[in-house]
Amino acid sequence: MKRRFAVASLSLAVVLGLGTLPAVAAGTAPAAQSPDVDVTKVKAHLTELHSIAGRNGGTRRSTGQGYRDSVAYVKGKLQAAGYTVTEQPCTSGCSSGAGPNLIAEWPHGDANDVYMFGAHLDSVSAGPGMNDNGSGSAALLENALTLARQNPTMQGRVRFAWWTDEEQGLNGSDFYVRSLSSAQRSAITAYYNFDMIASTNGGYFVNHVTSAAAAPMKAYWDSLGLQPEENTEGAGRSDDYSFEQYGIPTSGYAMGASARKTSAQAAKWGGTAGTSYDPCYHRSCDNLDNINTTGLDRASDGIAYTIWQRAVGTGDDGGGDGCDTDPVVNGGFESGSSPWTGDTGTIGAHSGQSAHTGTRFAWLAGYGSTHTESVAQTVTVPAGCTRLTYWLHIDTDESGTTAYDTFKVKADGTTLATLSNADARDGYVQRTVDLGAYAGRQVALSFTGSEDGSLQTGFVLDDVSLLAG
Ligand code: TRP
Ligand code: ZN
């Protein structure tokens, strides 16, 4: 591939901000902003799932067409939004004829820092399963679509799951976790479960409410004044248990099943004491009338809050750890070239390559003749903010494993990382460099691409950021 001559683009700064809607009223909210998830849209998904049950004998049980159609509905929406979606057939431990799990990963952020959000998509045979568990399924679907629409810069990675055959013994989720390698299991920082989040006489329950994993879930409901309680009724009874068994931290929301509301709970949350949280639990009346819209809305927004708290970052991880403002300025190369110095003509929306996010990037080398190009900026590295990350696409005409053309990351002239044509890949790869040795100091960070005399290698750099170590 031959190289560009600069497309001078007086761009059009693309503003990739977070949602404009504060999650909750100012003053009571925890620090970070997250988008409002539209409960009308969540209910539209429920309506679709209800119609699917109606066309299939009034059920979405895992072994029937109602389940398969539910999978197809969720999958279609996700794919249209840009998700990589996988149907995972459950080949052991599931009921014979059970449909697949559905897994959708938002393909941005650190693949070794995965936050999973899951809900079972099957119902019991007796009914359409609107609260159990259309509610969790629909809330996760709309959260996934909201995340894709907002497209914030990701720090951690978000993976959604819709499980098969929960009602016969947590079988789909158990199969999934068993199928992972130990490395894949340890990449999951936390799993969040949503099962029965719209019970008409429900309470506000959080799984493992005092745990670290639960903190953002609890904080969101605390901010609404809901005083959530432990989900004792649901303990060990839904898909989070499959993850718990492998030592993965879990949490989630629930509003309760057949257990009865206490008078203290009725005093706190309203509703009827002495009556089940969900009077239609596992019955044919678990239909669209069996949905608590207010509860569903509060859970849907709390899921978004948790996603944003845990996995969204622009250098601001909201953690109050000294890393709340990205010390790297214009790390996405979207706003001109300042404060970058060096070969700033490499920065732009050049044709022939594309940005990781936004429209602009730095394209270092890529000529096919002897060239060296660098961009640099001086940053002060806060003590809590020492993980340098950047996204690099290495595009080469070289082959083999010999390093002819190189890319170096340097701090004050000392090389901290070297990559080459031998590391070329089709798309961007996120790379990390530990700047712990520079904590509390000012340092000149530079990125340099160097080519030998033939066969081009372009080093396309974007989204440079310093994150909490
Ligand atoms: N909904 C699951 C089931 O069908 C698990 C469950 C039972 C549950 N009780 C619960 C989930 C209470 C949340 C809260 O059995
Ligand atoms: Zn359930």
Coordinates of C-alpha atoms and ligand atoms in Angstrom, one line a residue:
M1 CA 0.0 0.0 0.0
K2 CA 1.4 3.4 -1.0
R3 CA 1.2 6.3 1.2
R4 CA -1.0 9.3 1.4
F5 CA -0.3 12.8 0.9
A6 CA -1.9 14.7 3.7
V7 CA -5.6 15.4 3.4
A8 CA -5.7 18.7 5.2
S9 CA -8.8 18.4 7.2
L10 CA -10.0 21.3 9.2
S11 CA -12.1 18.8 11.1
L12 CA -15.2 18.9 12.5
A13 CA -14.3 18.0 16.1
V14 CA -16.3 14.9 16.8
V15 CA -17.5 15.1 20.3
L16 CA -17.6 11.7 21.9
G17 CA -19.1 12.7 25.2
L18 CA -20.9 10.7 27.7
G19 CA -24.7 10.9 27.9
T20 CA -26.2 14.3 28.5
L21 CA -28.7 13.1 31.0
P22 CA -27.6 12.8 34.5
A23 CA -28.7 9.4 35.9
V24 CA -30.3 10.8 38.9
A25 CA -31.0 14.2 40.5
A26 CA -28.1 16.4 41.2
G27 CA -26.9 16.5 44.7
T28 CA -27.9 12.9 45.6
A29 CA -26.1 11.2 42.8
P30 CA -22.8 9.5 43.0
A31 CA -20.1 11.2 40.9
A32 CA -20.2 9.7 37.4
Q33 CA -22.8 10.4 34.7
S34 CA -24.5 7.6 32.9
P35 CA -27.2 7.7 30.3
D36 CA -30.9 7.3 31.1
V37 CA -32.1 4.0 29.7
D38 CA -35.5 4.6 28.2
V39 CA -38.0 2.3 29.9
T40 CA -40.5 2.7 27.1
K41 CA -37.9 1.0 24.9
V42 CA -37.4 -1.7 27.5
K43 CA -41.1 -2.3 27.5
A44 CA -41.2 -2.5 23.7
H45 CA -38.7 -5.4 23.9
L46 CA -41.0 -7.0 26.4
T47 CA -44.0 -6.6 24.1
E48 CA -42.0 -8.4 21.4
L49 CA -41.1 -11.2 23.7
H50 CA -44.7 -11.5 24.7
S51 CA -45.9 -11.7 21.1
I52 CA -43.2 -14.4 20.5
A53 CA -44.7 -16.4 23.4
G54 CA -48.2 -15.8 21.9
R55 CA -47.2 -17.4 18.6
N56 CA -45.6 -20.4 20.4
G57 CA -48.2 -21.8 22.7
G58 CA -47.8 -19.0 25.3
T59 CA -44.3 -20.0 26.4
R60 CA -40.7 -19.3 25.8
R61 CA -39.3 -22.4 27.5
S62 CA -35.8 -23.2 26.5
T63 CA -36.6 -26.3 24.4
G64 CA -39.3 -24.6 22.3
Q65 CA -39.6 -22.3 19.3
G66 CA -40.6 -19.5 21.6
Y67 CA -37.1 -19.5 23.0
R68 CA -35.4 -19.7 19.6
D69 CA -37.5 -16.8 18.4
S70 CA -36.5 -14.9 21.5
V71 CA -32.8 -15.5 20.7
A72 CA -33.4 -14.4 17.1
Y73 CA -35.1 -11.1 18.3
V74 CA -32.3 -10.2 20.7
K75 CA -29.6 -11.2 18.3
G76 CA -31.1 -9.1 15.4
K77 CA -31.2 -6.0 17.5
L78 CA -27.7 -6.4 18.8
Q79 CA -26.2 -7.1 15.3
A80 CA -27.9 -4.0 13.9
A81 CA -26.2 -2.0 16.7
G82 CA -22.7 -3.3 15.8
Y83 CA -22.2 -6.1 18.3
T84 CA -20.2 -9.2 17.7
V85 CA -22.9 -11.8 18.7
T86 CA -22.3 -15.5 19.3
E87 CA -24.9 -18.2 19.7
Q88 CA -23.3 -20.8 22.0
P89 CA -25.1 -24.2 21.7
C90 CA -25.3 -25.8 25.1
T91 CA -23.8 -29.2 24.4
S92 CA -23.7 -30.6 27.9
G93 CA -25.8 -30.3 31.0
C94 CA -28.8 -28.6 29.3
S95 CA -32.2 -30.1 28.6
S96 CA -32.4 -32.0 25.4
G97 CA -33.3 -29.7 22.6
A98 CA -32.6 -26.5 24.5
G99 CA -31.7 -23.5 22.4
P100 CA -28.4 -21.7 22.6
N101 CA -26.9 -19.0 24.9
L102 CA -26.5 -15.7 23.3
I103 CA -23.3 -13.7 24.0
A104 CA -22.6 -10.2 22.8
E105 CA -19.4 -8.4 23.5
W106 CA -18.9 -4.7 23.0
P107 CA -15.5 -4.9 21.3
H108 CA -13.7 -2.0 23.0
G109 CA -11.7 -1.7 26.2
D110 CA -9.3 -4.0 28.1
A111 CA -10.1 -7.6 27.2
N112 CA -8.5 -8.7 30.5
D113 CA -10.9 -6.5 32.5
V114 CA -14.3 -7.9 31.5
Y115 CA -17.6 -7.0 33.1
M116 CA -20.4 -9.4 32.3
F117 CA -24.1 -8.6 32.5
G118 CA -26.4 -11.6 32.1
A119 CA -30.1 -12.6 32.3
H120 CA -31.9 -15.8 31.5
L121 CA -33.9 -15.6 28.3
D122 CA -36.0 -18.7 28.8
S123 CA -39.4 -18.9 30.6
V124 CA -41.1 -21.8 32.3
S125 CA -43.5 -23.8 30.3
A126 CA -46.5 -22.4 32.1
G127 CA -46.3 -18.9 30.8
P128 CA -44.7 -16.2 28.7
G129 CA -42.2 -15.2 31.4
M130 CA -42.5 -11.4 31.3
N131 CA -41.2 -10.7 34.8
D132 CA -39.3 -14.0 34.9
N133 CA -37.3 -13.2 32.9
G134 CA -38.3 -11.0 30.1
S135 CA -37.6 -8.1 32.5
G136 CA -33.9 -8.8 32.9
S137 CA -33.5 -9.8 29.2
A138 CA -35.2 -6.6 28.0
A139 CA -33.3 -4.3 30.4
L140 CA -30.0 -5.8 29.3
L141 CA -30.9 -5.5 25.6
E142 CA -31.8 -1.8 25.9
N143 CA -28.6 -1.2 27.9
A144 CA -26.5 -2.9 25.2
L145 CA -28.2 -0.7 22.6
T146 CA -27.7 2.4 24.7
L147 CA -24.0 1.6 25.1
A148 CA -23.6 1.2 21.4
R149 CA -25.5 4.4 20.6
Q150 CA -23.4 6.4 23.1
N151 CA -20.2 4.7 22.1
P152 CA -18.1 6.1 25.0
T153 CA -14.4 5.5 25.3
M154 CA -14.1 2.2 27.1
Q155 CA -11.6 1.3 29.8
G156 CA -12.9 -2.1 30.7
R157 CA -14.8 -4.5 28.4
V158 CA -18.5 -5.2 28.6
R159 CA -20.0 -8.6 27.6
F160 CA -23.7 -9.3 27.7
A161 CA -25.2 -12.8 28.0
W162 CA -28.7 -14.2 27.6
W163 CA -28.9 -17.6 29.1
T164 CA -30.7 -20.7 28.0
D165 CA -32.3 -23.4 30.2
E166 CA -32.0 -21.5 33.5
E167 CA -35.4 -22.8 34.7
Q168 CA -34.2 -26.4 34.5
G169 CA -31.2 -25.7 36.8
L170 CA -29.0 -22.8 35.7
N171 CA -27.8 -24.9 32.9
G172 CA -26.9 -22.5 30.1
S173 CA -24.8 -20.3 32.4
D174 CA -23.2 -23.3 34.0
F175 CA -22.2 -24.6 30.6
Y176 CA -20.8 -21.2 29.6
V177 CA -18.6 -20.8 32.6
R178 CA -17.4 -24.4 32.4
S179 CA -16.5 -23.9 28.8
L180 CA -14.1 -21.0 29.5
S181 CA -10.4 -21.5 30.0
S182 CA -9.0 -20.5 33.4
A183 CA -7.4 -17.5 31.7
Q184 CA -10.8 -16.5 30.2
R185 CA -12.5 -17.0 33.6
S186 CA -9.9 -14.8 35.4
A187 CA -10.4 -12.1 32.8
I188 CA -13.9 -11.6 34.1
T189 CA -13.7 -9.0 36.9
A190 CA -17.3 -9.3 37.8
Y191 CA -20.6 -10.9 36.7
Y192 CA -23.9 -9.1 37.2
N193 CA -27.2 -11.0 37.0
F194 CA -30.8 -9.7 36.3
D195 CA -33.6 -12.1 37.1
M196 CA -37.1 -10.8 37.9
I197 CA -36.4 -7.0 38.1
A198 CA -40.1 -5.9 37.6
S199 CA -42.1 -7.7 40.3
T200 CA -45.4 -6.0 40.8
N201 CA -45.3 -6.3 44.6
G202 CA -41.5 -6.3 44.6
G203 CA -38.7 -5.0 46.8
Y204 CA -35.3 -3.6 45.9
F205 CA -32.9 -6.5 46.3
V206 CA -29.2 -6.5 45.4
N207 CA -27.2 -9.7 45.3
H208 CA -24.3 -9.7 47.8
V209 CA -25.3 -6.2 48.6
T210 CA -22.3 -5.4 50.8
S211 CA -19.7 -6.7 48.4
A212 CA -17.3 -4.6 46.3
A213 CA -18.9 -5.9 43.1
A214 CA -22.3 -4.6 44.3
A215 CA -21.0 -1.1 45.2
P216 CA -22.3 0.7 42.0
M217 CA -25.5 -1.3 42.0
K218 CA -26.2 -0.4 45.6
A219 CA -25.0 3.2 45.2
Y220 CA -27.5 3.8 42.4
W221 CA -30.5 2.6 44.3
D222 CA -29.2 4.3 47.4
S223 CA -29.1 7.6 45.4
L224 CA -32.9 7.1 44.7
G225 CA -33.5 6.6 48.4
L226 CA -34.6 3.0 48.0
Q227 CA -32.5 1.4 50.8
P228 CA -31.9 -1.9 49.0
E229 CA -31.7 -5.2 50.9
E230 CA -29.8 -8.4 50.4
N231 CA -31.4 -10.8 47.8
T232 CA -31.8 -13.7 50.2
E233 CA -34.7 -15.3 48.4
G234 CA -32.8 -15.6 45.1
A235 CA -29.4 -16.7 46.6
G236 CA -28.0 -19.7 44.6
R237 CA -31.2 -19.8 42.5
S238 CA -30.1 -17.9 39.3
D239 CA -27.2 -17.7 36.9
D240 CA -24.9 -15.7 39.1
Y241 CA -24.5 -18.9 41.1
S242 CA -22.7 -20.5 38.1
F243 CA -20.1 -17.8 38.2
E244 CA -19.9 -17.8 42.0
Q245 CA -18.9 -21.4 41.9
Y246 CA -15.7 -20.4 40.1
G247 CA -14.9 -17.6 42.5
I248 CA -15.9 -14.8 40.1
P249 CA -17.4 -11.8 42.1
T250 CA -21.1 -11.4 41.4
S251 CA -23.9 -9.1 42.0
G252 CA -27.1 -8.0 40.4
Y253 CA -30.7 -6.7 41.0
A254 CA -33.9 -8.6 41.7
M255 CA -37.4 -7.6 42.9
G256 CA -38.4 -11.0 44.2
A257 CA -40.4 -14.1 43.4
S258 CA -42.9 -16.1 45.5
A259 CA -41.7 -15.1 49.0
R260 CA -43.9 -12.6 50.8
K261 CA -43.3 -9.0 51.5
T262 CA -42.8 -8.2 55.1
S263 CA -44.6 -5.4 56.8
A264 CA -41.4 -3.5 57.3
Q265 CA -40.7 -3.8 53.6
A266 CA -44.2 -2.6 52.7
A267 CA -43.7 0.4 55.0
K268 CA -40.4 1.2 53.3
W269 CA -41.3 0.4 49.6
G270 CA -45.1 0.4 49.5
G271 CA -47.0 -2.6 48.2
T272 CA -48.8 -5.3 50.1
A273 CA -47.4 -7.1 53.2
G274 CA -48.0 -10.8 53.4
T275 CA -48.3 -11.2 49.6
S276 CA -45.7 -12.6 47.2
Y277 CA -43.3 -10.1 45.6
D278 CA -44.5 -11.6 42.3
P279 CA -48.0 -13.2 42.6
C280 CA -47.7 -14.6 39.1
Y281 CA -44.3 -16.3 39.7
H282 CA -44.0 -19.3 37.3
R283 CA -47.7 -18.9 36.2
S284 CA -49.5 -18.1 33.0
C285 CA -50.4 -14.7 34.3
D286 CA -46.7 -13.6 34.1
N287 CA -47.8 -11.5 31.2
L288 CA -47.4 -7.8 30.2
D289 CA -49.7 -6.8 33.1
N290 CA -47.3 -8.5 35.5
I291 CA -44.7 -5.8 35.1
N292 CA -43.7 -3.1 37.6
T293 CA -42.7 -0.3 35.2
T294 CA -41.2 1.9 38.0
G295 CA -39.0 -0.9 39.2
L296 CA -38.0 -1.9 35.7
D297 CA -37.0 1.7 35.0
R298 CA -34.9 1.9 38.2
A299 CA -33.1 -1.3 37.5
S300 CA -32.5 -0.4 33.9
D301 CA -30.9 2.9 34.9
G302 CA -28.8 1.2 37.6
I303 CA -27.4 -1.2 35.1
A304 CA -26.3 1.7 33.0
Y305 CA -24.8 3.4 36.0
T306 CA -22.9 0.2 36.8
I307 CA -21.6 -0.2 33.3
W308 CA -20.4 3.4 33.2
Q309 CA -18.8 3.2 36.7
R310 CA -17.0 0.0 36.0
A311 CA -16.1 0.0 32.3
V312 CA -16.4 3.4 30.8
G313 CA -13.3 5.7 31.0
T314 CA -11.8 8.6 29.2
G315 CA -9.0 8.7 31.7
D316 CA -11.7 9.7 34.2
D317 CA -12.5 6.5 36.0
G318 CA -14.6 8.2 38.6
G319 CA -12.7 6.4 41.3
G320 CA -11.2 9.4 43.1
D321 CA -7.8 7.9 42.7
G322 CA -6.0 10.9 41.3
C323 CA -6.8 9.7 37.8
D324 CA -9.9 11.7 37.3
T325 CA -8.6 13.9 34.5
D326 CA -6.6 12.3 31.7
P327 CA -3.1 13.8 31.9
V328 CA -2.7 13.1 28.2
V329 CA -4.2 16.0 26.4
N330 CA -5.8 15.4 23.0
G331 CA -4.8 11.7 23.2
G332 CA -7.5 11.0 20.6
F333 CA -5.9 13.5 18.1
E334 CA -9.4 14.9 17.5
S335 CA -8.7 18.5 18.4
G336 CA -6.0 19.8 16.1
S337 CA -2.4 18.7 16.9
S338 CA -1.7 20.7 20.1
P339 CA 0.0 19.9 22.5
W340 CA 1.7 17.2 20.4
T341 CA 5.1 18.2 19.1
G342 CA 7.3 16.6 16.5
D343 CA 5.9 15.4 13.2
T344 CA 2.5 16.8 13.7
G345 CA 1.7 16.5 10.0
T346 CA 1.2 12.8 10.8
I347 CA -2.0 13.8 12.7
G348 CA -5.2 14.0 10.8
A349 CA -8.1 12.2 9.2
H350 CA -5.9 10.7 6.4
S351 CA -7.5 8.6 3.8
G352 CA -6.1 5.1 3.6
Q353 CA -6.3 4.5 7.4
S354 CA -9.1 5.0 9.9
A355 CA -9.4 6.2 13.4
H356 CA -9.9 3.9 16.4
T357 CA -12.5 6.3 17.6
G358 CA -13.5 9.7 16.2
T359 CA -12.1 10.6 12.8
R360 CA -8.4 11.5 13.4
F361 CA -5.2 9.6 14.4
A362 CA -1.5 9.8 14.0
W363 CA 0.0 7.8 11.1
L364 CA 3.7 7.3 11.7
A365 CA 5.8 6.1 8.8
G366 CA 4.3 3.9 6.1
Y367 CA 6.2 5.2 3.1
G368 CA 8.2 2.2 2.0
S369 CA 11.5 4.2 2.1
T370 CA 13.7 5.2 5.0
H371 CA 11.7 7.4 7.3
T372 CA 11.4 8.2 11.0
E373 CA 8.4 10.1 12.4
S374 CA 7.5 10.9 16.0
V375 CA 4.9 12.7 18.0
A376 CA 5.5 13.6 21.6
Q377 CA 4.0 15.5 24.5
T378 CA 5.1 16.2 28.1
V379 CA 2.8 15.0 30.8
T380 CA 2.9 14.9 34.6
V381 CA 2.1 11.4 35.8
P382 CA -0.1 11.4 38.9
A383 CA 0.7 8.7 41.4
G384 CA -2.7 7.0 40.9
C385 CA -2.6 7.2 37.2
T386 CA 0.4 5.3 35.8
R387 CA -1.0 2.9 33.2
L388 CA -0.3 4.4 29.7
T389 CA -2.6 2.9 27.1
Y390 CA -2.8 3.5 23.4
W391 CA -4.4 1.8 20.4
L392 CA -2.1 0.9 17.6
H393 CA -2.8 -0.5 14.1
I394 CA 0.4 -1.9 12.5
D395 CA -0.1 -2.1 8.7
T396 CA 2.8 -3.7 6.8
D397 CA 3.9 -5.0 3.5
E398 CA 6.7 -6.9 5.2
S399 CA 6.3 -10.6 6.0
G400 CA 8.0 -12.9 8.4
T401 CA 9.2 -12.4 11.9
T402 CA 12.2 -10.1 11.3
A403 CA 11.7 -6.6 12.7
Y404 CA 12.6 -4.3 9.8
D405 CA 10.4 -1.4 10.8
T406 CA 9.8 -0.4 14.4
F407 CA 7.6 1.5 16.7
K408 CA 8.9 2.7 20.0
V409 CA 7.3 4.3 23.1
K410 CA 9.8 6.4 25.0
A411 CA 9.8 8.3 28.3
D412 CA 12.4 11.0 28.4
G413 CA 14.2 9.2 25.6
T414 CA 14.2 5.8 27.3
T415 CA 12.5 3.1 25.3
L416 CA 9.7 1.4 27.3
A417 CA 8.1 -0.6 24.5
T418 CA 9.1 -1.7 21.0
L419 CA 6.9 -3.2 18.4
S420 CA 7.6 -3.9 14.7
N421 CA 6.2 -5.1 11.4
A422 CA 6.3 -8.6 13.0
D423 CA 3.4 -7.5 15.3
A424 CA 1.2 -6.4 12.4
R425 CA -2.5 -7.2 12.7
D426 CA -5.6 -6.4 10.8
G427 CA -7.1 -3.9 13.2
Y428 CA -6.2 -1.8 16.2
V429 CA -4.8 -3.5 19.3
Q430 CA -4.8 -1.8 22.6
R431 CA -1.3 -1.7 24.2
T432 CA -0.3 -0.8 27.8
V433 CA 2.9 0.5 29.3
D434 CA 3.5 0.8 33.0
L435 CA 4.7 4.3 33.9
G436 CA 4.9 3.5 37.6
A437 CA 8.6 4.5 37.6
Y438 CA 7.5 8.0 36.6
A439 CA 4.8 8.5 39.2
G440 CA 4.7 12.1 40.5
R441 CA 7.1 13.3 37.8
Q442 CA 6.9 15.2 34.5
V443 CA 8.0 13.1 31.6
A444 CA 8.3 13.6 27.8
L445 CA 6.3 10.8 26.2
S446 CA 7.1 10.0 22.6
F447 CA 5.9 7.6 19.9
T448 CA 8.2 6.9 17.0
G449 CA 7.8 4.9 13.8
S450 CA 11.0 4.1 11.8
E451 CA 11.2 2.3 8.5
D452 CA 14.1 0.8 6.5
G453 CA 14.5 1.3 2.8
S454 CA 11.8 -0.9 1.4
L455 CA 8.4 -2.4 2.0
Q456 CA 6.2 0.0 4.0
T457 CA 5.0 -0.4 7.6
G458 CA 2.6 2.2 8.9
F459 CA 2.1 2.6 12.6
V460 CA -1.4 4.1 13.1
L461 CA -1.8 5.5 16.6
D462 CA -4.9 6.6 18.4
D463 CA -6.5 7.1 21.8
V464 CA -3.5 7.6 24.0
S465 CA -4.5 7.8 27.6
L466 CA -3.2 7.5 31.2
L467 CA -5.4 5.4 33.4
A468 CA -5.5 4.3 37.0
G469 CA -2.7 1.7 37.4
Ligands
TRP1 N1 -36.2 -16.7 38.6 C1 -35.5 -17.9 39.0 C2 -36.5 -19.1 39.1 O1 -37.2 -19.2 38.1 C3 -34.7 -17.8 40.3 C4 -35.3 -17.1 41.5 C5 -36.1 -17.6 42.4 C6 -35.1 -15.7 41.8 N2 -36.4 -16.7 43.3 C7 -35.8 -15.6 43.0 C8 -34.5 -14.7 41.3 C9 -35.8 -14.3 43.7 C10 -34.5 -13.4 41.9 C11 -35.2 -13.3 43.1 O2 -36.5 -19.9 40.0
ZN2 ZN -35.8 -16.4 36.7

